[in-house]
Amino acid sequence: MNDELSLFDSDDKKAENRINELSALINKYDKAYYADATPLVSDREYDELFRELQDLEAQFPALKKSDSPTQRVGSDALESFESVRHDKPMLSLQNTYSRKELSEFFRRVEEGLEGDKAEYVCELKYDGVAMSLRYRKGKLDIAVTRGDGYNGDNITANARTIRNIPLSLNVDHDFEVRGEVYLEDQTFREINRKREEAGEKIYANPRNLTAGTLKLLDSSQVASRPLKMVCYYYDATEMNITHYGNTGKLKELGFPTGYDLRLCKTADEVFEFIDEWESKRHDIPFAIDGIVIKVNSLEQQRLLGFVARSPKWAIAYKYEAETARTLLKDIKLQVGRTGAVTPVAELEPVFLSGSTVSRATLHNVDFITDKDIRVGDTVMVQKGGEVIPKVIGHVPELRSADSKAWEFPALCPCKRQSPLSRPEGEANYYCNDPQCPWQIRRHIEHFASRNAMYIEGLGEKVVEQFTELGLLKDISDIYRLHERRDEIAALERWGDKSADKLMTAIEKSKERPFDKVLFALGIRFIGESAAGLLANHFKNIDKLMNATEEELTGIYEIGERMAKSVLDFFADENEQRIVSRLRESGLQFEISNDNSGGAKPLAGISFVLTGELENMTRTEAKEKITALGGKVTGSVSKKTGYVVVGANPGSKYEKAQKLGITILSEEELNTKLGS
Ligand code: IVH
């Protein structure tokens, strides 16, 4: 026992030492690369160290420090995408909303050029997601997200699905192109509409949906969303001497270079371009949030250089979010899954930034009190690139003399009218009635949503219809719906086909694994990752239901608040009844061991994947390997059992060869997986 303990200790200690060592090395190399522009190691060596650090931190999460170099990648670098370092950092632009500041920019440029005149190129500022494309010998080799500016995610498979990006060109030099990936407004609305119908979460704006799409692990899903790219940067050994010329070069090569590009000889011409687009900006099929102004001559750009993380030779002039005035007809309440009650403005419909707005968020009671917003006021509404517009204030001169301050209602807007209360320190009022039909609806919507039980077809509208009709009283009724299939088929807007489709989706959801079921139950504060931790730790619902607070808080990342919520949930008789009905229906309430009676033929073997697999995604491969007890790590070492090599493998392939590790093809991997 003691021996074991000390062994454990020393492993931990070793990991800690190595983590410190790696962090120090990477920080040193970063500085040399970014600050002094004198790289000390090759990219490959750097990547290897970085990976090793990421792996160690994944293995020993307690040792991960918030200032670790891996944290700079932020949430952008998903474990399953390979992290790639940019050849040159992808910087951001200084922003301004003010013409005065723009004039100062022109002055600074001329000062920096010691009186020499500069020409400027004006471009639209596309409201999308930046991406870099590297071409080798005319072929698209690798596509990388911006990430933290220095390291991004390798999203090549996803980028290849974007139709207006050339995959190969008739040239044989290497070059890099950068630009913005975006979705047209129309496409965005269409995708959101379908998601809403399917009961899935909708995206706030086209940019978020674009970012979400580029991060999908399954590129065939990406391909079904018509992303587009517009390019604004070209880097090659043979370059034109101006930005304008290089954009022409991009166009000549077949890259999309945008709607409008104008070479301006004076500041006045720049201002004209800005004015022109201010009124035209909603007439184009995608969102722009401003104009980018760049010094045209590359030599002048070089002379001007950089400040912090932005070039001194470019600036973004941003347009103010548009506002509209309209009548606040009423303030309605909305009840969420947890009972939180939020105020929503009912507006006299008004046209704003390309669409008609009739509802807007009012945030919470404090916002309404602070801004003294009253029913009957003329309010200002704004759409800041988000789908849900917001009220930002009222127009005092237009207030009628008899208007009264708004008071938060005392009762829930649902038909049970339970009292509302506001816990201390909370921004929201809550309805604490577990039978509140609105909460029940939200709860069922959550249960059926994509990341939970993923029951397609059981979205907001259907849940509303079914609860109204008494077909659904709680989540466990979902699995009794087949008894009322004919009744459903006979409903308005239904029919045999859609009823059967829903029944199939419900049946299929019974295969969802334990952690998803746990998340779907909607235990307060238990999100997806906490549900995963609980499922892995307890393995089945009985053990979880009998867990003590100490046991729960003993799990890394499960805090007191979460533990209490779990205990409360399972102590509740109504929840117990629902859980037991769900069990009877055959949902997964334990971690499944469906591989030949729980055999773990790959136990203790570690795999490294490199290159693109043909018939499965990396995540799938990883899942299959771990299901059989194997481990998938990010870097090759002497301890690696196998390296699985797909098309276009990275440096890990060479390292494996060097170390004499057994190489597997995808086919050989499949044999090992027994399929
Ligand atoms: S040039 C060093 N041009 O805005 C300058 N960026 O805030 C690199 N963007 O990261 C960017 N339209 O994602 C440039 N015509 C345009 C752009 C543009 C949109 C984005 C880009 C960049 C961000 C800067």
XYZ file of C-alpha atoms and ligand atoms in Angstrom:
699
model
C 0.000 0.000 0.000
C 2.717 2.399 1.005
C 4.762 1.394 -1.952
C 1.893 2.094 -4.236
C 1.405 5.483 -2.719
C 4.962 6.535 -3.158
C 4.971 5.242 -6.691
C 1.983 7.415 -7.383
C 3.640 10.346 -5.760
C 6.744 10.021 -7.785
C 4.759 9.808 -11.034
C 3.026 12.991 -10.093
C 6.270 14.635 -9.177
C 7.860 13.550 -12.417
C 4.950 14.937 -14.405
C 5.133 18.198 -12.532
C 8.838 18.592 -13.207
C 8.387 17.830 -16.870
C 5.450 20.242 -17.162
C 7.552 23.012 -15.646
C 10.452 22.187 -17.889
C 8.286 22.126 -21.027
C 6.487 25.353 -20.106
C 9.777 27.146 -19.606
C 11.160 25.869 -22.900
C 8.041 26.794 -24.869
C 7.918 30.246 -23.332
C 11.553 30.761 -24.268
C 10.946 29.600 -27.859
C 7.840 31.755 -28.106
C 9.745 34.833 -27.132
C 12.541 34.093 -29.556
C 10.039 33.518 -32.349
C 7.536 36.298 -31.776
C 9.439 39.021 -30.016
C 12.979 38.625 -31.327
C 12.128 37.058 -34.690
C 14.992 34.575 -34.225
C 13.494 31.080 -33.941
C 15.598 28.744 -31.825
C 14.000 25.455 -32.908
C 12.212 24.081 -35.922
C 8.410 24.207 -36.019
C 8.330 20.481 -35.769
C 10.393 20.361 -32.600
C 8.236 23.096 -31.163
C 5.021 21.281 -32.047
C 6.271 18.109 -30.459
C 7.036 19.821 -27.160
C 3.714 21.600 -27.229
C 1.882 18.344 -27.779
C 3.755 16.610 -25.011
C 2.745 19.398 -22.650
C -0.894 19.188 -23.745
C -0.897 15.433 -23.213
C 0.649 15.667 -19.772
C -1.851 18.308 -18.765
C -4.675 16.128 -19.990
C -3.330 13.249 -17.938
C -2.725 15.337 -14.823
C -5.372 18.050 -14.959
C -4.548 19.199 -11.448
C -1.122 20.258 -12.678
C -2.420 22.476 -15.456
C -1.711 26.107 -14.655
C -3.765 28.988 -15.922
C -0.634 30.595 -17.350
C 0.521 27.462 -19.127
C 1.532 28.149 -22.731
C -1.187 25.721 -23.812
C -3.798 28.081 -22.428
C -3.003 30.689 -25.041
C -4.713 28.543 -27.570
C -7.813 29.021 -25.482
C -11.011 27.247 -26.180
C -10.298 27.469 -29.839
C -8.047 24.455 -30.016
C -10.266 21.451 -29.587
C -8.469 18.334 -28.546
C -9.494 16.567 -31.670
C -8.117 19.151 -34.081
C -4.404 19.304 -34.419
C -2.878 22.576 -33.309
C -0.819 24.269 -36.014
C 1.497 27.225 -35.715
C 1.050 30.087 -38.163
C 4.035 30.932 -40.318
C 3.389 34.566 -39.519
C 1.056 35.464 -36.653
C -2.521 36.314 -37.612
C -2.974 39.727 -36.102
C -5.983 41.830 -35.393
C -6.840 45.343 -36.476
C -7.195 48.468 -34.434
C -10.806 49.549 -34.496
C -12.457 52.882 -34.472
C -15.983 54.233 -34.662
C -14.824 57.804 -34.995
C -13.927 59.803 -38.061
C -11.661 61.954 -35.975
C -9.626 58.930 -34.982
C -9.525 57.856 -38.589
C -8.045 61.233 -39.531
C -5.468 60.707 -36.799
C -4.637 57.352 -38.354
C -3.911 59.088 -41.692
C -1.765 61.623 -39.885
C 0.192 58.912 -38.039
C 0.794 57.052 -41.288
C 2.192 60.117 -43.023
C 4.283 60.933 -39.988
C 5.621 57.394 -39.967
C 6.503 57.762 -43.633
C 8.299 61.012 -42.905
C 6.062 63.058 -45.104
C 5.822 60.608 -47.994
C 2.323 60.241 -49.386
C 0.458 56.990 -48.982
C -2.263 55.435 -51.077
C -4.958 53.416 -49.329
C -7.024 50.408 -50.232
C -10.557 50.271 -48.840
C -12.244 46.913 -48.355
C -15.366 45.677 -46.660
C -14.909 44.291 -43.174
C -16.553 40.902 -43.402
C -18.192 39.753 -40.199
C -17.014 36.156 -40.307
C -14.240 33.893 -39.122
C -10.631 34.285 -40.223
C -8.831 31.386 -41.879
C -5.426 30.807 -43.383
C -4.842 28.530 -46.380
C -1.420 27.206 -47.251
C -0.819 25.939 -50.760
C 2.057 23.720 -51.632
C 2.994 23.308 -55.286
C -0.397 24.692 -56.219
C -2.380 22.331 -54.012
C -4.327 23.248 -50.910
C -2.179 21.691 -48.215
C -3.504 22.921 -44.912
C -6.181 25.242 -43.581
C -5.896 26.747 -40.125
C -8.183 28.840 -37.937
C -6.853 32.006 -36.414
C -6.892 30.526 -32.910
C -5.020 32.806 -30.549
C -3.207 34.409 -33.475
C -0.123 32.228 -33.094
C -1.562 28.717 -33.098
C -4.789 27.647 -34.721
C -6.695 24.455 -35.437
C -6.028 22.350 -38.469
C -9.416 22.388 -40.188
C -8.254 21.334 -43.638
C -10.975 18.730 -44.125
C -13.614 21.331 -43.346
C -12.042 24.005 -45.542
C -11.988 21.623 -48.477
C -15.783 21.606 -48.402
C -15.960 25.348 -49.106
C -16.876 25.606 -52.729
C -15.310 28.898 -53.669
C -11.857 27.885 -52.467
C -9.680 26.399 -55.218
C -8.267 23.018 -54.212
C -5.565 22.962 -56.812
C -4.149 25.503 -59.202
C -1.982 25.370 -62.197
C 1.068 26.893 -60.515
C 3.918 25.257 -58.727
C 5.018 27.768 -56.152
C 4.091 27.747 -52.455
C 1.957 30.521 -51.025
C -0.444 31.461 -48.259
C -3.855 33.071 -48.559
C -5.884 34.483 -45.705
C -9.424 35.627 -45.567
C -12.760 35.406 -43.907
C -15.210 32.505 -43.954
C -18.854 33.522 -43.732
C -22.430 32.456 -44.315
C -24.918 34.538 -46.227
C -27.797 35.916 -44.152
C -30.350 33.949 -46.116
C -28.496 30.665 -45.531
C -28.107 31.523 -41.880
C -31.838 32.087 -41.437
C -32.657 28.889 -43.290
C -30.306 26.753 -41.147
C -31.604 28.326 -37.952
C -35.196 27.734 -39.028
C -34.482 24.038 -39.559
C -32.672 23.791 -36.249
C -35.542 25.419 -34.460
C -37.988 22.998 -36.033
C -35.824 20.107 -34.948
C -35.742 21.460 -31.425
C -32.077 22.369 -31.644
C -30.386 25.416 -30.242
C -30.392 28.316 -32.668
C -27.364 30.458 -33.341
C -27.327 34.138 -32.438
C -25.737 35.355 -35.664
C -24.118 34.171 -38.896
C -20.638 34.564 -37.444
C -21.339 32.192 -34.544
C -22.874 29.667 -36.868
C -19.853 29.909 -39.169
C -17.471 29.411 -36.251
C -19.549 26.488 -34.992
C -19.582 24.920 -38.430
C -15.833 25.235 -38.975
C -15.314 23.429 -35.678
C -17.490 20.444 -36.541
C -15.442 17.303 -36.428
C -17.416 15.688 -39.183
C -16.607 17.445 -42.436
C -19.539 15.890 -44.260
C -21.787 17.923 -41.986
C -19.752 21.001 -42.843
C -20.245 20.297 -46.508
C -23.999 20.520 -46.079
C -23.675 24.152 -44.997
C -22.756 26.454 -47.862
C -19.895 28.384 -46.317
C -18.066 30.919 -48.444
C -14.713 32.553 -48.221
C -13.431 35.937 -49.245
C -9.680 36.514 -49.410
C -7.718 39.604 -48.454
C -4.111 38.525 -48.008
C -1.533 36.879 -50.235
C 1.951 35.865 -49.203
C 4.445 34.270 -51.565
C 8.049 34.732 -52.523
C 7.059 36.322 -55.815
C 4.837 39.179 -54.776
C 3.484 42.325 -56.230
C 4.683 45.505 -54.559
C 1.229 46.662 -53.555
C -1.692 45.198 -51.630
C -3.966 46.174 -54.481
C -1.731 44.303 -56.910
C -1.662 41.237 -54.704
C -5.417 41.189 -54.449
C -5.475 41.281 -58.247
C -3.072 38.357 -58.213
C -5.425 36.455 -55.897
C -8.263 37.108 -58.262
C -6.192 35.963 -61.216
C -5.417 32.721 -59.378
C -9.113 32.153 -58.892
C -9.681 33.263 -55.311
C -12.784 35.220 -54.327
C -11.651 38.714 -53.386
C -14.803 40.400 -52.298
C -17.449 42.794 -53.344
C -15.733 46.092 -53.543
C -12.129 47.066 -53.371
C -11.096 50.621 -54.006
C -7.747 52.261 -54.387
C -7.973 55.708 -52.779
C -5.419 58.430 -53.310
C -6.656 60.707 -50.551
C -8.316 60.547 -47.143
C -11.395 62.187 -48.663
C -11.797 59.322 -51.087
C -11.642 56.916 -48.133
C -14.401 58.848 -46.357
C -16.494 58.728 -49.519
C -16.158 54.945 -49.640
C -17.220 54.730 -45.985
C -20.284 56.927 -46.605
C -21.273 54.965 -49.643
C -21.206 51.651 -47.839
C -22.885 52.960 -44.732
C -26.112 53.197 -46.717
C -25.491 50.184 -48.951
C -24.427 47.745 -46.281
C -27.741 45.986 -45.905
C -28.189 45.551 -49.639
C -25.637 42.751 -49.866
C -26.318 39.104 -48.985
C -23.918 38.922 -46.005
C -22.996 40.929 -42.937
C -20.249 43.522 -42.862
C -19.515 45.508 -39.740
C -17.255 48.165 -41.164
C -14.575 49.084 -43.639
C -10.911 48.082 -43.517
C -8.414 50.680 -44.683
C -4.907 49.495 -45.582
C -1.786 51.292 -46.791
C -1.323 50.073 -50.348
C 2.455 49.897 -50.691
C 4.006 46.821 -49.067
C 7.245 48.695 -48.623
C 5.414 51.417 -46.721
C 3.650 48.742 -44.687
C 7.027 47.331 -43.736
C 8.329 50.760 -42.737
C 5.301 51.408 -40.559
C 5.465 48.045 -38.790
C 3.361 46.915 -35.856
C 2.225 48.032 -32.462
C 1.262 45.339 -29.950
C -0.784 42.883 -31.998
C -1.981 45.201 -34.757
C -0.345 46.632 -37.852
C 0.194 50.391 -37.930
C -0.628 50.397 -41.626
C -4.256 49.350 -41.333
C -7.353 50.228 -39.374
C -10.968 49.109 -39.240
C -13.649 51.767 -39.293
C -16.694 50.162 -37.693
C -20.260 51.194 -38.304
C -22.415 51.796 -35.257
C -25.042 49.149 -34.698
C -28.219 50.638 -36.089
C -30.989 51.645 -33.752
C -34.670 52.209 -34.379
C -37.411 53.872 -32.353
C -40.684 52.148 -31.726
C -43.522 51.782 -29.265
C -43.174 49.424 -26.307
C -46.622 47.853 -26.307
C -46.133 45.495 -23.411
C -43.617 43.681 -21.249
C -44.178 39.935 -21.159
C -42.460 37.337 -19.024
C -40.637 34.290 -20.266
C -39.987 31.271 -18.046
C -36.887 29.127 -18.512
C -36.170 25.480 -17.680
C -34.801 26.294 -14.247
C -37.727 28.595 -13.485
C -35.816 31.824 -14.179
C -38.287 34.452 -15.346
C -37.066 37.084 -17.806
C -38.810 40.142 -19.254
C -39.319 40.492 -23.003
C -40.431 43.625 -24.860
C -43.432 43.400 -27.174
C -42.892 46.084 -29.784
C -44.791 47.807 -32.510
C -43.048 46.085 -35.461
C -40.203 48.171 -36.841
C -37.702 47.645 -39.644
C -34.131 47.414 -38.370
C -30.849 46.332 -40.019
C -32.526 44.332 -42.718
C -35.456 42.728 -40.897
C -38.650 43.472 -38.981
C -38.393 43.408 -35.223
C -41.358 42.898 -32.916
C -39.741 41.457 -29.790
C -36.583 42.400 -27.965
C -34.835 41.431 -24.782
C -35.043 43.634 -21.697
C -32.440 41.572 -19.794
C -33.752 41.667 -16.208
C -35.638 43.723 -13.679
C -32.631 45.830 -12.716
C -32.108 46.876 -16.312
C -35.722 48.022 -16.564
C -35.508 49.927 -13.280
C -32.132 51.518 -14.063
C -33.281 52.697 -17.487
C -36.769 53.464 -16.146
C -38.433 51.739 -19.070
C -42.243 51.772 -19.048
C -45.005 50.249 -21.094
C -46.184 52.888 -23.577
C -42.708 54.425 -23.936
C -41.037 55.039 -27.242
C -37.935 52.899 -26.919
C -34.692 52.548 -28.849
C -33.989 49.085 -30.165
C -30.641 47.872 -31.406
C -29.411 44.867 -33.310
C -25.724 44.430 -32.643
C -25.065 41.638 -35.110
C -27.218 39.369 -32.953
C -30.481 37.827 -33.982
C -32.184 38.833 -30.770
C -32.419 42.607 -30.677
C -32.273 44.522 -27.434
C -33.969 47.553 -25.982
C -31.305 50.076 -25.042
C -33.364 52.907 -23.552
C -36.389 55.154 -23.906
C -36.975 58.599 -25.393
C -37.928 60.854 -22.426
C -39.535 63.594 -24.552
C -42.009 61.134 -25.967
C -43.269 59.770 -22.647
C -46.920 60.369 -21.890
C -47.798 62.213 -18.682
C -49.814 59.385 -17.197
C -47.195 56.653 -17.600
C -46.374 54.550 -14.558
C -43.187 52.771 -13.531
C -43.224 49.081 -14.400
C -43.328 46.602 -11.589
C -42.215 43.050 -11.824
C -45.326 40.867 -11.593
C -45.747 38.863 -8.414
C -47.105 35.787 -10.160
C -45.863 33.396 -12.825
C -47.430 34.072 -16.257
C -48.454 30.432 -16.602
C -51.969 29.365 -15.793
C -51.049 28.116 -12.324
C -49.931 31.640 -11.391
C -47.509 30.557 -8.688
C -45.732 33.306 -6.744
C -42.381 34.537 -8.038
C -39.422 35.281 -5.809
C -35.984 36.734 -6.248
C -33.200 35.021 -4.303
C -30.626 37.323 -2.810
C -27.779 38.216 -5.123
C -29.568 36.896 -8.222
C -30.481 39.043 -11.204
C -33.590 37.020 -11.963
C -36.904 36.230 -10.411
C -37.777 32.542 -10.214
C -40.923 30.486 -10.312
C -40.465 27.679 -7.800
C -43.464 25.614 -8.810
C -42.280 22.264 -10.199
C -45.650 21.849 -11.924
C -45.312 25.144 -13.827
C -46.281 24.164 -17.402
C -43.796 26.575 -18.940
C -40.900 25.093 -17.029
C -42.098 21.656 -17.971
C -42.082 22.627 -21.630
C -38.555 23.999 -21.438
C -37.507 20.901 -19.547
C -38.875 18.596 -22.238
C -37.270 20.734 -24.963
C -33.945 20.405 -23.183
C -34.354 16.652 -22.764
C -35.000 16.200 -26.492
C -32.280 18.610 -27.665
C -29.321 17.621 -29.771
C -26.695 17.408 -27.046
C -29.040 15.524 -24.762
C -31.346 12.763 -26.092
C -31.320 14.146 -29.629
C -34.910 13.390 -30.540
C -35.316 15.026 -33.916
C -38.758 16.459 -34.467
C -39.465 17.142 -30.810
C -38.759 20.865 -30.906
C -40.365 23.889 -29.302
C -43.548 23.940 -31.403
C -44.268 20.221 -31.043
C -43.587 20.278 -27.316
C -45.990 23.185 -26.976
C -48.661 21.341 -28.957
C -48.218 18.071 -27.035
C -48.206 19.654 -23.586
C -51.323 21.668 -24.422
C -53.037 18.461 -25.490
C -51.912 16.642 -22.368
C -49.878 14.134 -24.394
C -46.788 15.155 -22.462
C -46.831 15.983 -18.776
C -43.185 15.288 -18.094
C -40.184 13.837 -19.894
C -41.083 10.243 -19.106
C -44.294 10.594 -21.155
C -42.141 10.841 -24.285
C -41.610 7.098 -24.149
C -45.352 6.482 -23.872
C -46.134 8.481 -27.007
C -46.120 5.362 -29.203
C -49.329 4.303 -27.468
C -50.916 7.431 -28.918
C -49.329 7.294 -32.341
C -52.647 7.264 -34.244
C -53.959 10.176 -32.250
C -50.817 12.129 -33.157
C -51.011 11.156 -36.836
C -54.532 12.564 -36.917
C -53.493 15.967 -35.511
C -53.365 19.108 -37.571
C -50.038 19.480 -39.446
C -49.223 15.809 -38.702
C -49.917 12.627 -40.679
C -48.663 9.042 -40.778
C -45.267 9.870 -42.137
C -44.301 12.486 -39.591
C -45.816 10.521 -36.709
C -43.744 7.475 -37.644
C -40.665 9.570 -38.070
C -41.064 10.913 -34.560
C -41.651 7.410 -33.146
C -38.434 6.206 -34.783
C -36.487 9.146 -33.395
C -37.830 8.456 -29.902
C -36.988 4.771 -30.154
C -33.505 5.598 -31.367
C -32.879 7.923 -28.436
C -32.957 4.898 -26.138
C -29.474 4.133 -27.419
C -28.089 7.422 -26.128
C -25.311 6.681 -23.640
C -25.633 7.137 -19.894
C -23.834 10.488 -19.757
C -26.243 12.021 -22.283
C -29.209 10.647 -20.346
C -27.801 12.165 -17.185
C -27.369 15.520 -18.882
C -30.867 15.268 -20.369
C -32.435 14.853 -16.921
C -31.800 18.557 -16.481
C -30.286 18.492 -13.005
C -29.514 22.088 -12.141
C -25.828 23.048 -12.612
C -25.059 19.666 -14.214
C -23.954 20.512 -17.719
C -22.582 18.204 -20.343
C -19.126 17.818 -18.932
C -20.258 17.350 -15.326
C -22.718 14.698 -16.514
C -19.808 12.951 -18.238
C -17.727 13.029 -15.055
C -20.558 11.624 -12.955
C -21.317 8.883 -15.467
C -17.686 7.814 -15.619
C -17.237 7.882 -11.906
C -20.382 6.077 -10.773
C -20.922 3.888 -13.848
C -24.636 3.490 -13.088
C -27.573 5.456 -11.747
C -27.991 3.408 -8.548
C -24.504 4.218 -7.377
C -25.067 7.857 -8.267
C -28.399 7.977 -6.439
C -26.780 6.576 -3.311
C -23.763 8.859 -3.427
C -22.993 11.059 -0.438
C -21.981 14.686 -0.653
C -18.373 13.791 0.189
C -18.243 11.233 -2.554
C -19.599 13.723 -5.050
C -17.331 16.601 -4.112
C -14.445 14.146 -4.099
C -14.673 14.073 -7.888
C -12.372 16.569 -9.468
C -14.403 19.465 -10.887
C -17.621 18.636 -9.014
C -18.127 21.489 -6.581
C -20.389 21.840 -3.586
C -23.153 23.579 -5.484
C -23.312 20.795 -8.068
C -23.162 18.083 -5.408
C -26.046 19.636 -3.463
C -28.086 19.928 -6.602
C -27.554 16.240 -7.429
C -28.589 15.245 -3.893
C -31.690 17.457 -4.024
C -32.638 16.068 -7.387
C -32.543 12.423 -6.364
C -34.211 13.138 -3.017
C -37.225 14.548 -4.843
C -40.029 12.006 -5.065
C -41.325 13.297 -8.350
C -37.873 13.047 -9.955
C -37.511 9.536 -8.540
C -40.787 8.553 -10.150
C -39.699 10.034 -13.504
C -36.325 8.299 -13.387
C -37.899 4.959 -12.619
C -40.371 5.341 -15.490
C -37.492 6.192 -17.821
C -35.698 3.074 -16.653
C -38.721 0.977 -17.422
C -38.705 2.463 -20.905
C -35.227 1.110 -21.467
C -32.980 4.180 -21.437
C -29.291 3.681 -20.722
C -28.749 4.112 -17.018
C -25.318 2.583 -16.883
C -22.125 2.843 -18.844
C -22.468 0.299 -21.580
C -19.984 -2.469 -22.055
C -21.269 -3.796 -25.287
C -17.938 -4.997 -26.630
C -17.951 -8.774 -26.284
C -19.048 -8.826 -22.701
C -16.817 -6.029 -21.568
C -13.573 -7.466 -22.885
C -10.884 -4.850 -23.189
C -8.509 -6.343 -25.726
C -6.647 -3.068 -26.188
C -6.202 -2.358 -22.478
C -2.932 -0.609 -21.734
C -2.058 -0.010 -25.386
C -1.553 3.540 -26.497
C -2.319 4.705 -30.030
C -1.355 7.819 -31.931
C -3.363 8.905 -34.980
C -1.864 10.948 -37.791
C -3.162 11.924 -41.225
C -6.699 11.697 -42.521
C -8.586 8.440 -42.210
C -10.848 7.527 -45.066
C -13.792 5.763 -43.501
C -14.026 7.302 -40.076
C -13.281 10.563 -38.380
C -10.552 10.745 -35.798
C -13.103 11.120 -33.066
C -14.798 7.927 -34.150
C -11.487 6.103 -34.228
C -10.681 7.428 -30.790
C -14.043 6.353 -29.415
C -13.662 2.863 -30.821
C -10.161 2.457 -29.455
C -11.093 3.679 -25.990
C -14.195 1.476 -25.943
C -11.851 -1.487 -26.201
C -9.667 -0.199 -23.413
C -6.979 1.452 -25.526
C -5.697 4.981 -25.107
C -5.214 7.649 -27.763
C -2.506 10.208 -27.186
C -1.262 13.124 -29.214
C 2.440 12.473 -29.427
C 4.678 9.579 -30.306
C 7.047 8.294 -27.647
C 8.799 5.054 -26.849
C 5.686 4.018 -24.933
C 3.430 4.308 -27.976
C 2.044 0.945 -29.060
C 0.847 1.791 -32.546
C 0.802 4.762 -34.849
C -2.176 4.758 -37.183
C -1.279 6.492 -40.415
C -3.866 7.990 -42.770
C -3.456 10.120 -45.887
C -1.016 13.052 -45.660
C 0.424 12.090 -42.275
C 2.294 14.645 -40.190
C 5.655 14.505 -38.503
C 4.409 11.830 -36.116
C 4.782 9.295 -38.894
C 8.476 10.025 -39.269
C 8.982 9.985 -35.544
C 7.285 6.595 -35.299
C 9.609 5.246 -37.970
C 12.598 6.662 -36.170
C 11.560 5.029 -32.905
C 10.633 1.778 -34.604
C 6.963 1.897 -33.497
C 4.559 -0.398 -35.351
C 2.686 1.478 -38.044
C -0.928 0.574 -38.799
C -2.944 1.460 -41.864
C -6.619 2.283 -41.439
C -7.451 -1.225 -42.602
C -5.125 -2.785 -40.049
C -6.661 -0.634 -37.358
C -10.078 -1.923 -38.355
C -8.871 -5.480 -37.983
C -7.659 -4.675 -34.489
C -11.015 -3.132 -33.713
C -12.616 -6.314 -34.880
C -14.739 -4.807 -37.611
S -6.940 42.281 -42.772
C -3.316 42.396 -39.973
N -9.160 42.642 -44.137
O -11.155 41.407 -39.031
C -4.617 42.585 -40.622
N -9.301 41.624 -41.994
O -10.104 42.710 -36.490
C -5.256 41.317 -40.913
N -11.555 40.984 -41.325
O -8.775 39.082 -37.987
C -6.655 41.413 -41.283
N -12.571 41.680 -43.159
O -10.773 38.258 -39.325
C -8.601 42.188 -42.998
N -11.029 43.017 -45.458
C -10.486 42.554 -44.335
C -11.256 41.955 -43.302
C -10.619 41.510 -42.136
C -12.724 41.102 -41.983
C -11.400 40.416 -39.970
C -10.258 39.454 -39.835
C -9.342 40.032 -38.826
C -10.248 40.938 -38.067
C -9.435 42.065 -37.491
